[in-house]
Short mmCIF file of C-alpha atoms in Angstrom, two decimals:
data_model
loop_
_atom_site.label_atom_id
_atom_site.label_comp_id
_atom_site.label_asym_id
_atom_site.label_seq_id
_atom_site.Cartn_x
_atom_site.Cartn_y
_atom_site.Cartn_z
CA MET L 25 -16.36 -2.39 75.50
CA PRO L 26 -17.07 -5.02 78.45
CA GLU L 27 -14.54 -3.16 81.46
CA PRO L 28 -11.99 -6.12 81.80
CA SER L 29 -14.23 -7.17 85.47
CA SER L 30 -16.78 -7.70 83.55
CA PHE L 31 -16.11 -10.23 81.40
CA LEU L 32 -17.07 -12.43 84.08
CA SER L 33 -20.87 -13.75 85.08
CA PRO L 34 -22.18 -14.21 88.25
CA ALA L 35 -22.14 -17.92 88.01
CA GLY L 36 -17.91 -17.35 86.78
CA ASP L 37 -18.81 -17.87 82.71
CA ARG L 38 -15.74 -15.99 81.18
CA HIS L 39 -17.97 -13.50 78.67
CA PHE L 40 -17.31 -12.36 74.27
CA ASP L 41 -18.84 -10.30 74.38
CA GLY L 42 -16.56 -7.29 72.75
CA LEU L 43 -14.32 -10.39 72.16
CA ALA L 44 -14.91 -11.12 68.96
CA ASP L 45 -12.60 -10.08 67.15
CA LYS L 46 -9.34 -10.94 69.87
CA PHE L 47 -11.89 -14.57 69.29
CA ALA L 48 -12.03 -15.23 65.91
CA ALA L 49 -8.45 -13.47 64.73
CA SER L 50 -6.97 -16.55 67.79
CA LEU L 51 -8.91 -19.37 68.19
CA TYR L 52 -9.71 -19.91 63.78
CA GLY L 53 -6.68 -17.67 62.55
CA GLY L 54 -4.50 -19.44 60.68
CA LEU L 55 -2.67 -22.33 60.29
CA ARG L 56 -4.03 -23.50 63.75
CA GLY L 57 -7.98 -22.73 63.19
CA GLU L 58 -7.73 -24.60 59.36
CA LEU L 59 -6.45 -27.40 60.93
CA ARG L 60 -9.16 -27.49 63.93
CA LEU L 61 -11.77 -27.04 61.55
CA ALA L 62 -10.37 -30.08 58.97
CA LEU L 63 -9.90 -32.23 61.33
CA LEU L 64 -12.96 -31.88 62.40
CA ASP L 65 -14.63 -31.75 59.33
CA ARG L 66 -12.90 -35.36 58.43
CA LEU L 67 -12.83 -36.97 61.98
CA LEU L 68 -17.34 -35.69 63.04
CA PRO L 69 -18.37 -37.77 60.20
CA GLU L 70 -16.19 -40.73 61.02
CA MET L 71 -17.28 -40.68 64.98
CA LEU L 72 -21.02 -39.52 64.68
CA ASP L 73 -24.21 -41.55 63.44
CA LEU L 74 -25.17 -38.79 61.44
CA HIS L 75 -28.39 -39.37 59.46
CA GLY L 76 -30.25 -35.61 59.31
CA GLN L 77 -31.33 -35.52 62.51
CA PRO L 78 -32.37 -32.21 64.76
CA ALA L 79 -29.39 -30.40 66.30
CA LEU L 80 -28.68 -28.16 69.41
CA GLU L 81 -25.92 -26.41 68.66
CA VAL L 82 -24.75 -24.51 72.39
CA GLY L 83 -21.99 -22.28 72.12
CA GLY L 84 -22.11 -22.02 68.58
CA GLY L 85 -19.94 -19.19 68.76
CA LEU L 86 -19.55 -17.22 65.03
CA GLY L 87 -21.46 -20.38 62.76
CA GLN L 88 -19.61 -22.59 61.70
CA LEU L 89 -20.01 -25.61 63.65
CA ALA L 90 -23.26 -24.64 62.46
CA GLY L 91 -23.49 -23.88 59.17
CA TRP L 92 -21.24 -27.32 58.69
CA LEU L 93 -24.39 -29.27 60.15
CA VAL L 94 -26.51 -27.57 58.24
CA GLU L 95 -24.86 -28.40 54.85
CA ARG L 96 -25.02 -32.26 55.94
CA GLY L 97 -28.80 -32.05 56.42
CA HIS L 98 -29.77 -31.42 60.03
CA ALA L 99 -32.11 -28.54 61.46
CA VAL L 100 -30.00 -26.39 63.68
CA THR L 101 -30.01 -24.44 66.51
CA LEU L 102 -27.99 -22.33 67.74
CA CYS L 103 -27.39 -21.26 70.97
CA GLU L 104 -24.78 -18.80 71.49
CA PRO L 105 -25.34 -16.29 75.10
CA ALA L 106 -22.67 -13.22 73.42
CA ASP L 107 -24.96 -10.88 71.21
CA GLU L 108 -21.80 -9.61 69.11
CA MET L 109 -21.03 -13.60 68.83
CA ARG L 110 -24.63 -14.66 67.35
CA GLU L 111 -24.40 -11.55 65.16
CA ARG L 112 -21.77 -12.39 63.73
CA ALA L 113 -22.65 -15.99 62.91
CA ARG L 114 -26.20 -14.82 62.39
CA GLN L 115 -25.02 -12.96 59.44
CA ALA L 116 -22.90 -16.10 57.93
CA LEU L 117 -25.51 -18.16 58.32
CA ALA L 118 -27.80 -15.58 56.09
CA ASP L 119 -28.61 -17.89 53.50
CA HIS L 120 -29.06 -21.46 56.43
CA PRO L 121 -31.98 -21.94 57.79
CA VAL L 122 -30.58 -22.07 61.05
CA CYS L 123 -32.99 -21.03 64.22
CA PHE L 124 -30.64 -19.27 66.89
CA MET L 125 -31.01 -18.47 70.58
CA GLU L 126 -29.82 -15.68 73.01
CA ALA L 127 -29.99 -18.27 76.38
CA PRO L 128 -26.45 -19.45 77.85
CA LEU L 129 -26.05 -23.10 78.66
CA GLN L 130 -28.02 -23.32 82.23
CA SER L 131 -31.19 -22.01 81.17
CA LEU L 132 -31.44 -25.08 78.66
CA PRO L 133 -33.71 -27.28 79.98
CA GLU L 134 -36.32 -24.43 80.01
CA ALA L 135 -35.06 -22.75 76.41
CA ALA L 136 -34.36 -25.59 74.31
CA PRO L 137 -35.75 -28.78 75.99
CA GLY L 138 -35.43 -31.33 73.35
CA PRO L 139 -34.72 -34.44 73.82
CA TRP L 140 -32.80 -34.16 71.71
CA PRO L 141 -30.62 -36.90 69.48
CA LEU L 142 -27.87 -34.92 68.22
CA ILE L 143 -26.13 -32.03 70.55
CA THR L 144 -22.87 -30.43 69.49
CA CYS L 145 -21.06 -28.59 72.17
CA HIS L 146 -17.28 -27.65 71.48
CA ALA L 147 -14.61 -25.00 73.09
CA VAL L 148 -17.86 -24.58 75.61
CA LEU L 149 -17.20 -26.22 78.77
CA GLU L 150 -13.57 -24.86 79.88
CA TRP L 151 -15.47 -20.41 79.48
CA LEU L 152 -17.63 -21.88 82.29
CA GLY L 153 -17.14 -22.06 86.64
CA ASP L 154 -18.63 -25.11 87.34
CA PRO L 155 -17.79 -27.45 83.92
CA ARG L 156 -19.59 -30.56 85.38
CA ALA L 157 -22.34 -29.07 86.48
CA ALA L 158 -22.56 -27.99 82.97
CA LEU L 159 -22.08 -31.82 81.92
CA ALA L 160 -24.42 -32.90 83.30
CA THR L 161 -27.45 -29.65 81.86
CA LEU L 162 -26.22 -31.12 78.98
CA ALA L 163 -26.89 -34.81 79.78
CA GLY L 164 -30.01 -34.51 80.93
CA LEU L 165 -30.85 -32.82 77.22
CA LEU L 166 -30.13 -36.30 75.34
CA ALA L 167 -32.77 -38.42 73.91
CA PRO L 168 -32.46 -42.04 74.32
CA GLY L 169 -29.58 -42.73 72.06
CA GLY L 170 -28.60 -39.46 71.38
CA GLN L 171 -25.19 -37.91 70.29
CA LEU L 172 -23.21 -35.36 72.66
CA SER L 173 -20.59 -33.76 70.48
CA LEU L 174 -18.03 -32.95 72.92
CA MET L 175 -15.23 -30.95 72.61
CA VAL L 176 -13.09 -29.28 75.68
CA PHE L 177 -9.61 -27.89 76.41
CA ASN L 178 -7.04 -30.07 77.62
CA ARG L 179 -5.28 -29.43 80.53
CA ASP L 180 -2.87 -31.85 80.35
CA ALA L 181 -1.96 -30.21 76.91
CA LEU L 182 -1.36 -27.24 78.39
CA ARG L 183 0.80 -27.72 80.86
CA LEU L 184 3.12 -29.58 78.95
CA SER L 185 3.22 -26.65 76.41
CA ASN L 186 3.60 -24.20 79.23
CA VAL L 187 6.74 -25.70 80.18
CA PHE L 188 7.98 -25.98 75.90
CA LYS L 189 7.89 -22.00 77.01
CA GLY L 190 9.82 -22.48 80.24
CA ASN L 191 7.21 -21.52 82.51
CA LEU L 192 8.54 -24.35 84.35
CA GLU L 193 7.74 -23.05 88.22
CA LYS L 194 3.62 -22.15 87.21
CA ALA L 195 3.58 -26.13 85.99
CA LEU L 196 5.03 -26.79 88.64
CA ALA L 197 1.91 -25.49 90.85
CA ASP L 198 -0.45 -26.46 87.89
CA ARG L 199 -1.18 -23.16 88.28
CA LEU L 200 -2.85 -23.16 84.39
CA GLU L 201 -6.17 -21.84 84.30
CA GLY L 202 -7.43 -18.18 83.41
CA LYS L 203 -8.93 -16.06 85.06
CA GLY L 204 -11.06 -14.21 82.12
CA GLN L 205 -9.86 -10.83 82.48
CA ARG L 206 -8.90 -8.58 80.13
CA LYS L 207 -8.93 -10.21 76.44
CA ARG L 208 -6.82 -12.73 77.33
CA LEU L 209 -8.31 -16.27 75.68
CA THR L 210 -6.34 -18.95 78.34
CA PRO L 211 -9.90 -21.02 79.09
CA ILE L 212 -10.36 -20.29 83.29
CA SER L 213 -11.99 -24.56 83.02
CA PRO L 214 -9.06 -26.53 80.65
CA LEU L 215 -9.50 -30.13 81.18
CA THR L 216 -8.74 -33.41 81.62
CA HIS L 217 -9.74 -36.45 79.69
CA ASP L 218 -10.33 -38.55 83.00
CA GLN L 219 -12.14 -35.75 85.04
CA VAL L 220 -13.82 -36.59 81.33
CA VAL L 221 -14.70 -39.96 81.77
CA ALA L 222 -14.98 -39.58 84.89
CA TRP L 223 -18.34 -37.10 84.86
CA ALA L 224 -19.02 -38.38 81.97
CA ALA L 225 -20.03 -42.19 84.02
CA GLU L 226 -21.70 -40.49 86.44
CA MET L 227 -24.03 -39.17 84.61
CA GLY L 228 -24.90 -42.61 82.89
CA LEU L 229 -23.16 -41.75 79.37
CA GLU L 230 -21.04 -44.12 77.23
CA VAL L 231 -17.66 -42.43 75.88
CA ARG L 232 -18.33 -44.06 72.06
CA ALA L 233 -15.42 -42.47 70.11
CA THR L 234 -12.22 -40.02 70.75
CA ALA L 235 -10.05 -37.82 68.89
CA GLY L 236 -7.27 -34.97 69.77
CA VAL L 237 -7.22 -31.96 68.04
CA ARG L 238 -4.21 -30.64 66.70
CA VAL L 239 -1.61 -32.40 68.66
CA PHE L 240 1.19 -31.45 67.28
CA HIS L 241 0.99 -28.06 65.41
CA ASP L 242 0.80 -26.47 69.25
CA TYR L 243 4.41 -27.83 69.73
CA LEU L 244 6.33 -26.88 66.93
CA ARG L 245 9.07 -24.49 67.64
CA GLN L 246 8.25 -23.34 63.87
CA PRO L 247 4.78 -22.97 62.42
CA PRO L 248 5.23 -24.57 58.51
CA GLN L 249 6.46 -22.37 55.83
CA THR L 250 6.05 -23.88 52.62
CA GLU L 251 2.30 -24.87 50.99
CA ALA L 252 4.28 -29.06 51.24
CA GLU L 253 4.90 -28.32 55.09
CA ARG L 254 1.71 -27.75 55.82
CA ARG L 255 -0.31 -30.34 54.36
CA ASP L 256 2.90 -33.03 55.80
CA LEU L 257 1.14 -31.38 58.62
CA LEU L 258 -2.11 -31.82 58.63
CA ALA L 259 -1.68 -35.72 56.63
CA LEU L 260 0.62 -36.74 60.48
CA GLU L 261 -2.29 -34.74 62.60
CA TRP L 262 -4.50 -37.25 60.40
CA GLN L 263 -2.50 -39.73 60.88
CA TYR L 264 -2.68 -39.59 64.94
CA CYS L 265 -5.60 -38.25 66.42
CA ARG L 266 -7.20 -41.88 67.56
CA VAL L 267 -4.27 -43.38 68.06
CA ASP L 268 -2.44 -43.66 71.58
CA PRO L 269 -0.55 -42.00 73.09
CA HIS L 270 -0.37 -39.29 70.43
CA TRP L 271 -4.65 -37.81 70.96
CA ARG L 272 -4.73 -37.21 74.42
CA LEU L 273 -1.93 -34.43 73.59
CA GLY L 274 -4.09 -32.58 71.57
CA ARG L 275 -4.87 -28.91 72.36
CA TYR L 276 -8.63 -30.19 72.01
CA LEU L 277 -10.08 -33.65 73.02
CA LEU L 278 -12.91 -34.80 71.23
CA TYR L 279 -15.38 -37.20 72.83
CA THR L 280 -18.69 -38.00 70.90
CA LEU L 281 -20.28 -39.34 74.25
CA ILE L 282 -23.72 -41.79 74.47
CA ARG L 283 -26.86 -41.46 76.48
CA PRO L 284 -28.28 -45.45 76.43
CA GLU L 285 -31.27 -46.29 75.12
CA GLU L 286 -33.59 -46.89 78.09
CA PRO L 287 -34.48 -50.42 78.04
CA VAL L 288 -37.64 -52.26 76.22
CA ARG L 289 -40.33 -52.44 78.59
#
């Protein structure tokens, strides 16, 4: 098990070696993980033009999204720097033709330059010391007309949840970031919608589609107690995940960013 200080890389990024069990239980265990995957299963075909093009999966974690893409005919290259996470994904996708790479996001221009028609990067930028530079790297890997499916942890939702928990002074001071120590999984770089939109514009990317993932679940006083309540919650999440103002307070914000086609000469 790494010492607590080693959970951050020299670049200030959050490491997940030694945390695969905690990661799986906290982010995918229980209803909130089910909702995340169920909503992505519906949203991605609506928000992306998917036609079996090669896909680069950045920060592939436990491999759920890579498996989803392979099952829909995509040739997937999964990049995951954490050895334990990558091995879990390799085991889960043993029957899938996925190419695995150890490369961290910052090394992708050399390790997987593309250009790529489809890049997926879900719940990664919030764990990096410099998420803006990371988005610039991803933008540089896109082919003209290429699509980036980006999902980030929502800073505004984190503030609201702290208020609901009674952490008023913390919310007022805007001290929302995690410190990346021990086994705590509060992201070190939660992002706002305005940041994503501004950075995308700087990098020449168009925001084609937006959605919120888990716009209600994380604010419930008590989770659903019956299967009928779980179905109702999923129906509510689906009904409002792309509707103002609700989507803006999703725990995660999901974007389709497009690299415009180069002009015909």
